[in-house]
Amino acid sequence: QARHAGPPDGGWGWMIVAGCFLVTICTRAVTRCISIFFVEFQAYFGQDYARTAWIHSIVDCATMLCAPLGSLISNHVSCQVGIMLGGLLASTGLILSSFATSLEHLYLSLGVLTGLGFALCYSPAIAMVGKYFNKRKALAYGIAMSGSGIGTFILAPVVQLLIEQFSWRGALLILGGFVLNLCVCGALMRPISLKEDCKTAPELLEQNYVTETEKQDLKRTSICSHLIKLWPHECLCYCSWKEYDFLLMPGFMVLAVSILFMAYGCSPLFVYLVPYALSVGVSHHQAAFLMSILGVIDIIGNITFGWLTDRRCLKKHRYFCYLFAVGMDGLSCLFLPVLQSFPLLVPFSFTFGYFDGAYVTLIPVVTADAVGTPLLSSALGVVYFLHAIPYLVSPPVAGWLVDTTGSYTASFLLCGFSMIFSSALLCFARLAKKIKRTHLPSLTGNTTLKQHIWTNGAIAYSVTAELDQRDVEFLAVDSNSFSNR
């Protein structure tokens, strides 16, 4: 197991990036390409838009709903074991789907089983990148997350060709073998142990690479490490909860609500872009090519936004870069109903693909800025968990609107306004925070709340959220005196 004084920002970290890149190809790109099977499933089983759309919804929902399970296995067993197990489950689901005789069969095999496998791989791989990088974190995430775009670019025409040559059953069987590469990705995820894990709080807080949010987390974890040594049984549950106390942070709560609307808006487009293109007279190959364009531009958005937001001039404004990208995606969705030819749909694929890659890259970065790197794995599990319900309901709702109105207009407008609202919510929250700091400096100035700890028998109690060096020393002295008694 590698041991470093701080995030190495290189070395084996680039292999972690390569592994995460392959994971995003085998998970998110394959999920996007399931939309190419949409017309085939609809024709073979003779079902309407809404029922057929449940397949894609369940895959996405299971992937995000079980993301905390992936984080749990990664934290308490091994990231390598979790990803390898996920690869086996996902491959098994795709192979079983090739023998499907009904939509319900596909709901279970392609939806639940494959989605569960993807969940065990996706969030742990992304969290590993955050552990190996600090200064070049956004760039590393940009390269790693670009696997979704490049995978879509390559797989979209390949899947269409496989369907034509081997039918949808043969195509799913081949994809099942391809997804087994997740086991190789898992083998690359070498765990890292930072020397800061063994340091005391005062020593660690002097490091330059530790942000203010991380310092608060480290102060809390230092308390837990002391208390568990003294009262292991009584304090274990308390300290386990501390891993998830970011759920009560106002900044994270606003981010969580905005993600619900963002996830609702982005999911239906990947399901209905190909069927919509076919409905306005675009050929099958051109419709698949639109997905390829979206994928390759997604790569450019991943890498360029990652590189730009690592620059000194934009590093402090990653939050606004994220909400700008989400808002632009929503705006482009509003114009989609009037684009009814292949030459007009190509610019849409460019625009939506670029900003989709941009905000996907910044989701882990913004999350890390909100909760701190030590809690990133748990926070990402929650963030991707929040995607689950919107991913589950939005494609069927969009399909119901198409079946009811006979047009895609209402579906795309709802998606666009949902993403714009997500962006506006974040913008208003940040403006409100700035106004509060301006008019209430006494609440955000130099005054610091101290954390007081006292004991009652074998139970430790604490209030507020901050601890300084004198408090750590007091706790150590107090614990020694208590043990001597």
Tab-separated table of C-alpha atoms in Angstrom:
chain	number	residue	atom	x	y	z
A	1	GLN	CA	0.000	0.000	0.000
A	2	ALA	CA	1.410	3.351	-1.093
A	3	ARG	CA	2.202	5.870	1.654
A	4	HIS	CA	2.675	9.577	0.948
A	5	ALA	CA	2.968	12.768	2.960
A	6	GLY	CA	0.183	14.280	0.861
A	7	PRO	CA	-1.716	13.669	-2.382
A	8	PRO	CA	1.094	12.847	-4.877
A	9	ASP	CA	-0.534	14.678	-7.837
A	10	GLY	CA	1.097	12.216	-10.204
A	11	GLY	CA	2.971	8.926	-10.208
A	12	TRP	CA	0.606	5.998	-9.849
A	13	GLY	CA	-2.176	8.580	-9.686
A	14	TRP	CA	-2.162	8.700	-13.490
A	15	MET	CA	-2.836	4.959	-13.545
A	16	ILE	CA	-5.754	5.623	-11.210
A	17	VAL	CA	-6.971	8.216	-13.719
A	18	ALA	CA	-6.602	5.645	-16.534
A	19	GLY	CA	-8.539	3.089	-14.501
A	20	CYS	CA	-11.320	5.589	-13.763
A	21	PHE	CA	-11.347	6.526	-17.460
A	22	LEU	CA	-12.030	2.884	-18.364
A	23	VAL	CA	-14.650	2.606	-15.620
A	24	THR	CA	-16.598	5.563	-17.032
A	25	ILE	CA	-16.446	3.981	-20.511
A	26	CYS	CA	-17.784	0.660	-19.236
A	27	THR	CA	-20.484	2.235	-17.057
A	28	ARG	CA	-21.759	5.622	-18.208
A	29	ALA	CA	-20.980	5.190	-21.937
A	30	VAL	CA	-22.626	1.756	-22.030
A	31	THR	CA	-25.655	3.174	-20.183
A	32	ARG	CA	-25.982	5.959	-22.750
A	33	CYS	CA	-25.749	3.476	-25.616
A	34	ILE	CA	-28.690	1.523	-24.213
A	35	SER	CA	-30.834	4.259	-25.795
A	36	ILE	CA	-29.800	2.867	-29.210
A	37	PHE	CA	-31.631	-0.340	-28.265
A	38	PHE	CA	-34.786	1.689	-27.505
A	39	VAL	CA	-36.368	1.358	-30.953
A	40	GLU	CA	-35.371	-2.319	-31.174
A	41	PHE	CA	-36.972	-3.135	-27.817
A	42	GLN	CA	-40.085	-1.162	-28.677
A	43	ALA	CA	-40.537	-2.945	-32.010
A	44	TYR	CA	-39.733	-6.452	-30.714
A	45	PHE	CA	-41.951	-6.347	-27.609
A	46	GLY	CA	-44.644	-4.071	-29.122
A	47	GLN	CA	-44.783	-1.658	-26.175
A	48	ASP	CA	-45.269	2.111	-25.928
A	49	TYR	CA	-42.632	4.776	-25.150
A	50	ALA	CA	-43.319	4.973	-21.430
A	51	ARG	CA	-42.992	1.234	-20.680
A	52	THR	CA	-39.897	0.832	-22.848
A	53	ALA	CA	-38.243	3.859	-21.235
A	54	TRP	CA	-38.334	2.110	-17.844
A	55	ILE	CA	-35.363	-0.032	-18.925
A	56	HIS	CA	-33.001	2.929	-19.199
A	57	SER	CA	-34.541	4.494	-16.086
A	58	ILE	CA	-33.959	1.434	-13.922
A	59	VAL	CA	-30.327	1.126	-15.067
A	60	ASP	CA	-29.605	4.739	-14.141
A	61	CYS	CA	-31.639	4.562	-10.945
A	62	ALA	CA	-29.949	1.374	-9.715
A	63	THR	CA	-26.520	2.815	-10.531
A	64	MET	CA	-27.134	5.929	-8.478
A	65	LEU	CA	-29.373	4.411	-5.783
A	66	CYS	CA	-26.719	1.857	-4.845
A	67	ALA	CA	-23.813	4.339	-5.019
A	68	PRO	CA	-23.591	4.520	-1.188
A	69	LEU	CA	-23.202	0.718	-1.187
A	70	GLY	CA	-20.229	1.105	-3.525
A	71	SER	CA	-18.713	3.692	-1.199
A	72	LEU	CA	-19.331	1.455	1.816
A	73	ILE	CA	-17.548	-1.531	0.246
A	74	SER	CA	-14.707	0.714	-0.902
A	75	ASN	CA	-14.246	2.264	2.563
A	76	HIS	CA	-14.539	-0.886	4.665
A	77	VAL	CA	-13.339	-3.708	2.372
A	78	SER	CA	-11.391	-2.557	-0.681
A	79	CYS	CA	-11.914	-0.377	-3.731
A	80	GLN	CA	-10.373	-3.156	-5.840
A	81	VAL	CA	-12.779	-5.799	-4.529
A	82	GLY	CA	-15.790	-3.523	-5.026
A	83	ILE	CA	-14.986	-2.684	-8.646
A	84	MET	CA	-14.174	-6.294	-9.579
A	85	LEU	CA	-17.408	-7.528	-8.004
A	86	GLY	CA	-19.326	-4.780	-9.807
A	87	GLY	CA	-17.782	-5.800	-13.138
A	88	LEU	CA	-18.912	-9.395	-12.674
A	89	LEU	CA	-22.463	-8.343	-11.759
A	90	ALA	CA	-22.771	-5.886	-14.661
A	91	SER	CA	-21.461	-8.413	-17.182
A	92	THR	CA	-23.823	-11.089	-15.875
A	93	GLY	CA	-26.768	-8.708	-16.216
A	94	LEU	CA	-25.976	-7.859	-19.843
A	95	ILE	CA	-25.460	-11.519	-20.769
A	96	LEU	CA	-28.763	-12.544	-19.139
A	97	SER	CA	-30.486	-9.662	-20.969
A	98	SER	CA	-29.547	-11.200	-24.311
A	99	PHE	CA	-31.942	-14.057	-23.462
A	100	ALA	CA	-34.846	-11.778	-22.452
A	101	THR	CA	-38.382	-12.792	-23.432
A	102	SER	CA	-40.226	-9.780	-21.969
A	103	LEU	CA	-39.711	-6.217	-20.809
A	104	GLU	CA	-40.025	-7.377	-17.209
A	105	HIS	CA	-37.032	-9.676	-17.782
A	106	LEU	CA	-35.041	-6.681	-19.033
A	107	TYR	CA	-36.150	-4.616	-16.041
A	108	LEU	CA	-34.480	-7.137	-13.717
A	109	SER	CA	-31.402	-8.187	-15.707
A	110	LEU	CA	-30.450	-5.082	-17.687
A	111	GLY	CA	-31.966	-2.682	-15.165
A	112	VAL	CA	-31.405	-3.924	-11.627
A	113	LEU	CA	-28.468	-6.355	-11.955
A	114	THR	CA	-26.397	-4.349	-14.423
A	115	GLY	CA	-27.187	-1.102	-12.608
A	116	LEU	CA	-26.082	-2.600	-9.291
A	117	GLY	CA	-22.797	-3.694	-10.865
A	118	PHE	CA	-22.191	-0.217	-12.266
A	119	ALA	CA	-22.922	1.288	-8.821
A	120	LEU	CA	-20.186	-0.776	-7.170
A	121	CYS	CA	-17.683	0.543	-9.720
A	122	TYR	CA	-18.565	4.164	-10.429
A	123	SER	CA	-18.360	6.204	-7.210
A	124	PRO	CA	-15.348	4.320	-5.685
A	125	ALA	CA	-13.300	4.845	-8.851
A	126	ILE	CA	-14.106	8.565	-8.891
A	127	ALA	CA	-13.297	8.932	-5.191
A	128	MET	CA	-9.879	7.290	-5.727
A	129	VAL	CA	-8.903	10.055	-8.159
A	130	GLY	CA	-9.653	12.645	-5.473
A	131	LYS	CA	-7.328	10.856	-3.048
A	132	TYR	CA	-4.366	10.934	-5.451
A	133	PHE	CA	-4.751	14.536	-6.662
A	134	ASN	CA	-5.104	17.951	-5.037
A	135	LYS	CA	-3.484	20.748	-7.066
A	136	ARG	CA	-4.448	19.200	-10.425
A	137	LYS	CA	-7.685	17.650	-9.210
A	138	ALA	CA	-10.000	19.219	-11.805
A	139	LEU	CA	-7.707	18.241	-14.687
A	140	ALA	CA	-7.425	14.674	-13.389
A	141	TYR	CA	-11.206	14.461	-13.100
A	142	GLY	CA	-11.577	15.960	-16.575
A	143	ILE	CA	-9.434	13.220	-18.109
A	144	ALA	CA	-11.047	10.456	-16.052
A	145	MET	CA	-14.629	11.554	-16.729
A	146	SER	CA	-13.949	12.004	-20.445
A	147	GLY	CA	-14.282	8.225	-20.704
A	148	SER	CA	-18.026	8.765	-20.788
A	149	GLY	CA	-17.712	10.947	-23.885
A	150	ILE	CA	-15.111	8.989	-25.805
A	151	GLY	CA	-16.900	5.766	-24.940
A	152	THR	CA	-20.149	7.133	-26.345
A	153	PHE	CA	-18.354	8.363	-29.462
A	154	ILE	CA	-16.870	4.933	-30.167
A	155	LEU	CA	-19.613	2.659	-28.864
A	156	ALA	CA	-22.639	4.396	-30.447
A	157	PRO	CA	-21.817	3.465	-34.074
A	158	VAL	CA	-20.303	0.140	-32.966
A	159	VAL	CA	-23.478	-0.833	-31.104
A	160	GLN	CA	-25.601	0.152	-34.105
A	161	LEU	CA	-23.391	-2.023	-36.326
A	162	LEU	CA	-23.589	-4.934	-33.862
A	163	ILE	CA	-27.393	-4.691	-33.817
A	164	GLU	CA	-27.495	-4.821	-37.617
A	165	GLN	CA	-25.079	-7.765	-37.799
A	166	PHE	CA	-26.072	-9.870	-34.769
A	167	SER	CA	-29.481	-8.451	-33.692
A	168	TRP	CA	-30.034	-6.785	-30.328
A	169	ARG	CA	-29.469	-10.081	-28.519
A	170	GLY	CA	-26.018	-10.584	-29.984
A	171	ALA	CA	-25.121	-6.942	-29.336
A	172	LEU	CA	-26.031	-7.275	-25.635
A	173	LEU	CA	-24.003	-10.491	-25.379
A	174	ILE	CA	-20.912	-8.780	-26.821
A	175	LEU	CA	-21.382	-5.784	-24.511
A	176	GLY	CA	-21.499	-8.203	-21.591
A	177	GLY	CA	-18.045	-9.479	-22.500
A	178	PHE	CA	-16.769	-5.926	-22.991
A	179	VAL	CA	-17.959	-4.821	-19.532
A	180	LEU	CA	-15.817	-7.567	-17.943
A	181	ASN	CA	-12.931	-5.129	-18.454
A	182	LEU	CA	-14.147	-3.501	-15.231
A	183	CYS	CA	-12.291	-6.279	-13.397
A	184	VAL	CA	-9.057	-5.048	-15.002
A	185	CYS	CA	-9.891	-1.498	-13.940
A	186	GLY	CA	-10.382	-2.662	-10.377
A	187	ALA	CA	-6.918	-4.224	-10.325
A	188	LEU	CA	-5.402	-0.799	-11.074
A	189	MET	CA	-6.943	0.864	-8.018
A	190	ARG	CA	-3.991	0.629	-5.630
A	191	PRO	CA	-5.035	1.995	-2.209
A	192	ILE	CA	-3.121	4.974	-0.853
A	193	SER	CA	-2.312	5.813	2.762
A	194	LEU	CA	-1.360	9.380	3.568
A	195	LYS	CA	1.012	10.118	6.442
A	196	GLU	CA	-1.422	12.801	7.521
A	197	ASP	CA	-3.719	10.019	8.718
A	198	CYS	CA	-1.267	9.318	11.547
A	199	LYS	CA	-0.578	12.948	12.475
A	200	THR	CA	-2.176	14.906	15.274
A	201	ALA	CA	-4.624	17.648	14.421
A	202	PRO	CA	-2.268	20.596	15.176
A	203	GLU	CA	0.486	19.115	12.966
A	204	LEU	CA	-1.887	18.396	10.110
A	205	LEU	CA	-3.613	21.776	10.154
A	206	GLU	CA	-0.274	23.455	9.415
A	207	GLN	CA	-0.100	21.796	5.959
A	208	ASN	CA	-0.713	24.201	3.085
A	209	TYR	CA	-2.680	21.784	0.943
A	210	VAL	CA	-5.424	21.342	3.554
A	211	THR	CA	-8.433	23.580	2.837
A	212	GLU	CA	-10.546	25.298	5.461
A	213	THR	CA	-13.377	22.800	5.017
A	214	GLU	CA	-10.944	19.899	5.372
A	215	LYS	CA	-9.480	21.480	8.520
A	216	GLN	CA	-12.896	21.441	10.160
A	217	ASP	CA	-13.323	17.780	9.202
A	218	LEU	CA	-9.877	16.903	10.558
A	219	LYS	CA	-10.670	18.620	13.852
A	220	ARG	CA	-13.761	16.477	14.205
A	221	THR	CA	-11.971	13.256	13.244
A	222	SER	CA	-9.194	14.015	15.738
A	223	ILE	CA	-11.819	14.101	18.473
A	224	CYS	CA	-13.190	10.756	17.320
A	225	SER	CA	-9.753	9.128	17.294
A	226	HIS	CA	-9.184	10.224	20.910
A	227	LEU	CA	-12.611	9.226	22.131
A	228	ILE	CA	-12.647	5.813	20.452
A	229	LYS	CA	-9.386	4.938	22.219
A	230	LEU	CA	-10.954	5.824	25.567
A	231	TRP	CA	-14.544	4.678	25.117
A	232	PRO	CA	-14.678	2.486	21.976
A	233	HIS	CA	-18.145	1.000	22.406
A	234	GLU	CA	-19.945	4.171	23.415
A	235	CYS	CA	-18.385	6.446	20.810
A	236	LEU	CA	-18.323	4.155	17.761
A	237	CYS	CA	-21.810	5.088	16.584
A	238	TYR	CA	-21.199	8.768	17.317
A	239	CYS	CA	-18.012	8.863	15.249
A	240	SER	CA	-19.570	6.821	12.423
A	241	TRP	CA	-22.298	9.449	12.201
A	242	LYS	CA	-19.619	12.126	11.973
A	243	GLU	CA	-18.671	10.667	8.570
A	244	TYR	CA	-22.085	11.800	7.335
A	245	ASP	CA	-22.625	15.017	9.280
A	246	PHE	CA	-21.977	16.911	6.035
A	247	LEU	CA	-25.639	16.115	5.269
A	248	LEU	CA	-26.559	18.977	7.616
A	249	MET	CA	-24.195	21.507	6.028
A	250	PRO	CA	-26.278	24.267	4.365
A	251	GLY	CA	-23.962	24.361	1.339
A	252	PHE	CA	-24.300	20.638	0.744
A	253	MET	CA	-28.078	20.719	1.274
A	254	VAL	CA	-28.507	23.363	-1.436
A	255	LEU	CA	-26.211	21.412	-3.751
A	256	ALA	CA	-28.246	18.266	-3.094
A	257	VAL	CA	-31.562	19.926	-3.991
A	258	SER	CA	-30.100	21.418	-7.162
A	259	ILE	CA	-28.746	18.008	-8.194
A	260	LEU	CA	-32.269	16.557	-8.015
A	261	PHE	CA	-33.488	19.040	-10.637
A	262	MET	CA	-30.329	18.766	-12.725
A	263	ALA	CA	-30.562	14.952	-12.833
A	264	TYR	CA	-34.226	15.145	-13.842
A	265	GLY	CA	-33.405	17.422	-16.751
A	266	CYS	CA	-30.381	15.646	-18.210
A	267	SER	CA	-31.543	12.018	-18.223
A	268	PRO	CA	-34.402	11.984	-20.816
A	269	LEU	CA	-32.275	13.546	-23.534
A	270	PHE	CA	-29.955	10.544	-23.721
A	271	VAL	CA	-32.992	8.269	-24.018
A	272	TYR	CA	-34.971	10.256	-26.580
A	273	LEU	CA	-32.378	11.991	-28.771
A	274	VAL	CA	-32.158	9.031	-31.158
A	275	PRO	CA	-35.953	8.375	-31.276
A	276	TYR	CA	-36.594	12.120	-31.739
A	277	ALA	CA	-34.088	12.292	-34.598
A	278	LEU	CA	-35.750	9.301	-36.259
A	279	SER	CA	-39.185	10.917	-35.857
A	280	VAL	CA	-38.119	14.022	-37.819
A	281	GLY	CA	-36.757	11.984	-40.731
A	282	VAL	CA	-33.107	11.428	-39.776
A	283	SER	CA	-31.691	8.040	-40.797
A	284	HIS	CA	-30.620	5.399	-38.282
A	285	HIS	CA	-26.922	5.942	-38.943
A	286	GLN	CA	-27.229	9.729	-38.697
A	287	ALA	CA	-29.168	9.395	-35.429
A	288	ALA	CA	-26.427	7.169	-33.991
A	289	PHE	CA	-23.866	9.667	-35.294
A	290	LEU	CA	-25.564	12.411	-33.257
A	291	MET	CA	-24.830	10.375	-30.142
A	292	SER	CA	-21.231	9.998	-31.325
A	293	ILE	CA	-20.896	13.767	-31.788
A	294	LEU	CA	-22.352	14.348	-28.358
A	295	GLY	CA	-19.846	11.884	-26.950
A	296	VAL	CA	-16.709	13.317	-28.542
A	297	ILE	CA	-17.646	16.896	-27.647
A	298	ASP	CA	-18.341	15.631	-24.144
A	299	ILE	CA	-14.638	14.702	-24.022
A	300	ILE	CA	-13.599	18.220	-24.974
A	301	GLY	CA	-15.878	19.617	-22.271
A	302	ASN	CA	-14.405	17.238	-19.674
A	303	ILE	CA	-10.783	18.065	-20.369
A	304	THR	CA	-10.956	21.773	-21.248
A	305	PHE	CA	-13.209	22.666	-18.319
A	306	GLY	CA	-11.064	20.581	-16.012
A	307	TRP	CA	-7.928	22.368	-17.209
A	308	LEU	CA	-9.497	25.830	-17.138
A	309	THR	CA	-10.908	25.507	-13.635
A	310	ASP	CA	-7.480	24.441	-12.366
A	311	ARG	CA	-6.072	27.807	-13.466
A	312	ARG	CA	-5.493	30.320	-10.706
A	313	CYS	CA	-7.962	32.819	-12.157
A	314	LEU	CA	-10.871	30.325	-12.167
A	315	LYS	CA	-9.967	27.947	-9.349
A	316	LYS	CA	-11.915	30.037	-6.834
A	317	HIS	CA	-14.906	30.206	-9.174
A	318	ARG	CA	-15.502	26.501	-9.836
A	319	TYR	CA	-18.933	26.817	-8.251
A	320	PHE	CA	-20.062	29.424	-10.791
A	321	CYS	CA	-18.474	27.484	-13.662
A	322	TYR	CA	-20.555	24.479	-12.626
A	323	LEU	CA	-23.861	26.361	-12.456
A	324	PHE	CA	-23.093	28.109	-15.775
A	325	ALA	CA	-22.569	24.753	-17.489
A	326	VAL	CA	-25.810	23.332	-16.071
A	327	GLY	CA	-27.734	26.448	-17.144
A	328	MET	CA	-26.375	26.281	-20.700
A	329	ASP	CA	-27.412	22.643	-21.018
A	330	GLY	CA	-30.916	23.589	-19.908
A	331	LEU	CA	-31.049	26.458	-22.391
A	332	SER	CA	-30.013	24.222	-25.270
A	333	CYS	CA	-32.810	21.766	-24.372
A	334	LEU	CA	-35.367	24.567	-24.760
A	335	PHE	CA	-34.341	25.032	-28.394
A	336	LEU	CA	-34.364	21.330	-29.289
A	337	PRO	CA	-38.064	21.086	-30.356
A	338	VAL	CA	-37.493	23.544	-33.231
A	339	LEU	CA	-34.463	21.627	-34.563
A	340	GLN	CA	-36.024	19.187	-37.007
A	341	SER	CA	-33.254	18.225	-39.414
A	342	PHE	CA	-29.840	16.611	-39.181
A	343	PRO	CA	-27.867	19.827	-39.973
A	344	LEU	CA	-29.716	21.613	-37.140
A	345	LEU	CA	-29.364	18.753	-34.662
A	346	VAL	CA	-25.579	18.635	-35.104
A	347	PRO	CA	-25.001	22.049	-33.395
A	348	PHE	CA	-27.284	20.933	-30.573
A	349	SER	CA	-25.154	17.814	-30.023
A	350	PHE	CA	-22.058	20.033	-29.940
A	351	THR	CA	-23.528	22.462	-27.394
A	352	PHE	CA	-25.231	19.971	-25.096
A	353	GLY	CA	-22.288	17.559	-25.225
A	354	TYR	CA	-19.730	20.231	-24.326
A	355	PHE	CA	-21.547	21.600	-21.284
A	356	ASP	CA	-22.631	18.129	-20.181
A	357	GLY	CA	-18.969	17.136	-20.042
A	358	ALA	CA	-18.180	20.378	-18.230
A	359	TYR	CA	-20.573	20.006	-15.319
A	360	VAL	CA	-20.033	16.229	-14.979
A	361	THR	CA	-16.331	16.952	-14.471
A	362	LEU	CA	-17.066	19.552	-11.805
A	363	ILE	CA	-19.545	17.510	-9.740
A	364	PRO	CA	-16.793	15.736	-7.715
A	365	VAL	CA	-14.772	18.960	-7.498
A	366	VAL	CA	-17.703	21.034	-6.222
A	367	THR	CA	-18.629	18.243	-3.809
A	368	ALA	CA	-15.063	18.103	-2.473
A	369	ASP	CA	-15.052	21.882	-2.019
A	370	ALA	CA	-18.313	21.623	-0.081
A	371	VAL	CA	-17.463	18.772	2.311
A	372	GLY	CA	-13.672	18.303	2.128
A	373	THR	CA	-11.541	15.512	0.656
A	374	PRO	CA	-11.631	13.228	3.753
A	375	LEU	CA	-15.411	12.872	3.330
A	376	LEU	CA	-15.406	12.816	-0.487
A	377	SER	CA	-16.101	9.092	-0.889
A	378	SER	CA	-19.137	9.184	1.416
A	379	ALA	CA	-20.353	12.481	-0.073
A	380	LEU	CA	-20.078	11.213	-3.651
A	381	GLY	CA	-22.087	8.163	-2.671
A	382	VAL	CA	-24.847	10.469	-1.407
A	383	VAL	CA	-24.589	12.780	-4.445
A	384	TYR	CA	-24.980	9.935	-6.908
A	385	PHE	CA	-27.698	8.432	-4.711
A	386	LEU	CA	-29.634	11.671	-5.211
A	387	HIS	CA	-29.532	11.072	-8.971
A	388	ALA	CA	-31.512	7.848	-8.519
A	389	ILE	CA	-35.119	9.064	-8.220
A	390	PRO	CA	-34.896	11.665	-11.037
A	391	TYR	CA	-33.184	9.106	-13.277
A	392	LEU	CA	-35.953	6.617	-12.477
A	393	VAL	CA	-38.974	8.834	-13.099
A	394	SER	CA	-37.851	11.346	-15.736
A	395	PRO	CA	-37.635	9.081	-18.847
A	396	PRO	CA	-41.040	7.445	-18.213
A	397	VAL	CA	-42.602	10.848	-17.487
A	398	ALA	CA	-41.112	12.174	-20.725
A	399	GLY	CA	-42.380	9.072	-22.541
A	400	TRP	CA	-45.855	9.583	-21.070
A	401	LEU	CA	-45.826	13.186	-22.326
A	402	VAL	CA	-44.833	11.968	-25.791
A	403	ASP	CA	-47.609	9.336	-25.799
A	404	THR	CA	-50.163	11.886	-24.539
A	405	THR	CA	-49.277	14.907	-26.687
A	406	GLY	CA	-47.888	13.097	-29.728
A	407	SER	CA	-44.856	15.417	-29.625
A	408	TYR	CA	-41.497	15.693	-27.904
A	409	THR	CA	-41.902	19.418	-27.223
A	410	ALA	CA	-43.354	19.205	-23.706
A	411	SER	CA	-40.742	16.646	-22.635
A	412	PHE	CA	-37.773	18.715	-23.807
A	413	LEU	CA	-39.160	21.972	-22.389
A	414	LEU	CA	-39.638	20.328	-18.980
A	415	CYS	CA	-36.035	19.074	-19.090
A	416	GLY	CA	-34.707	22.514	-20.005
A	417	PHE	CA	-36.580	24.412	-17.314
A	418	SER	CA	-35.581	21.833	-14.699
A	419	MET	CA	-31.870	22.326	-15.400
A	420	ILE	CA	-32.199	26.116	-15.524
A	421	PHE	CA	-33.946	26.053	-12.141
A	422	SER	CA	-31.110	23.927	-10.743
A	423	SER	CA	-28.573	26.508	-11.882
A	424	ALA	CA	-30.642	29.461	-10.628
A	425	LEU	CA	-31.049	27.838	-7.211
A	426	LEU	CA	-27.278	27.562	-6.774
A	427	CYS	CA	-26.798	31.116	-7.961
A	428	PHE	CA	-29.339	32.549	-5.506
A	429	ALA	CA	-27.863	30.488	-2.666
A	430	ARG	CA	-24.382	31.859	-3.302
A	431	LEU	CA	-25.675	35.436	-3.601
A	432	ALA	CA	-27.598	35.048	-0.338
A	433	LYS	CA	-24.439	33.782	1.352
A	434	LYS	CA	-22.453	36.795	0.135
A	435	ILE	CA	-25.138	39.216	1.284
A	436	LYS	CA	-25.177	37.563	4.704
A	437	ARG	CA	-21.403	37.934	4.995
A	438	THR	CA	-21.618	41.592	3.997
A	439	HIS	CA	-24.347	42.581	6.449
A	440	LEU	CA	-23.506	40.223	9.306
A	441	PRO	CA	-19.711	40.324	9.604
A	442	SER	CA	-19.861	39.464	13.279
A	443	LEU	CA	-21.205	36.028	12.429
A	444	THR	CA	-18.490	35.210	9.906
A	445	GLY	CA	-15.548	37.211	11.147
A	446	ASN	CA	-12.762	36.239	13.483
A	447	THR	CA	-15.008	34.850	16.205
A	448	THR	CA	-14.560	31.116	16.466
A	449	LEU	CA	-16.824	28.695	18.269
A	450	LYS	CA	-14.922	26.371	20.564
A	451	GLN	CA	-15.834	22.749	21.009
A	452	HIS	CA	-16.265	21.794	24.649
A	453	ILE	CA	-15.981	18.190	25.685
A	454	TRP	CA	-16.906	16.817	29.059
A	455	THR	CA	-17.439	13.365	30.441
A	456	ASN	CA	-20.136	11.712	32.477
A	457	GLY	CA	-18.910	8.328	33.549
A	458	ALA	CA	-17.821	6.580	30.345
A	459	ILE	CA	-19.772	8.779	27.917
A	460	ALA	CA	-18.308	11.778	26.122
A	461	TYR	CA	-20.393	14.730	25.028
A	462	SER	CA	-19.504	17.539	22.645
A	463	VAL	CA	-21.153	20.674	21.265
A	464	THR	CA	-20.496	23.018	18.299
A	465	ALA	CA	-18.123	22.118	15.512
A	466	GLU	CA	-14.646	23.530	16.014
A	467	LEU	CA	-11.584	22.553	17.989
A	468	ASP	CA	-8.317	24.417	18.334
A	469	GLN	CA	-4.875	23.224	19.426
A	470	ARG	CA	-5.432	24.050	23.108
A	471	ASP	CA	-8.601	21.948	23.118
A	472	VAL	CA	-6.691	18.969	21.675
A	473	GLU	CA	-4.039	19.312	24.371
A	474	PHE	CA	-6.728	19.639	27.054
A	475	LEU	CA	-8.453	16.501	25.783
A	476	ALA	CA	-5.185	14.532	25.883
A	477	VAL	CA	-4.453	15.675	29.468
A	478	ASP	CA	-8.010	14.988	30.539
A	479	SER	CA	-7.957	11.506	29.023
A	480	ASN	CA	-4.735	10.647	30.877
A	481	SER	CA	-6.155	11.807	34.181
A	482	PHE	CA	-9.341	9.851	33.549
A	483	SER	CA	-7.432	6.648	32.753
A	484	ASN	CA	-5.327	7.058	35.928
A	485	ARG	CA	-8.492	7.150	37.990
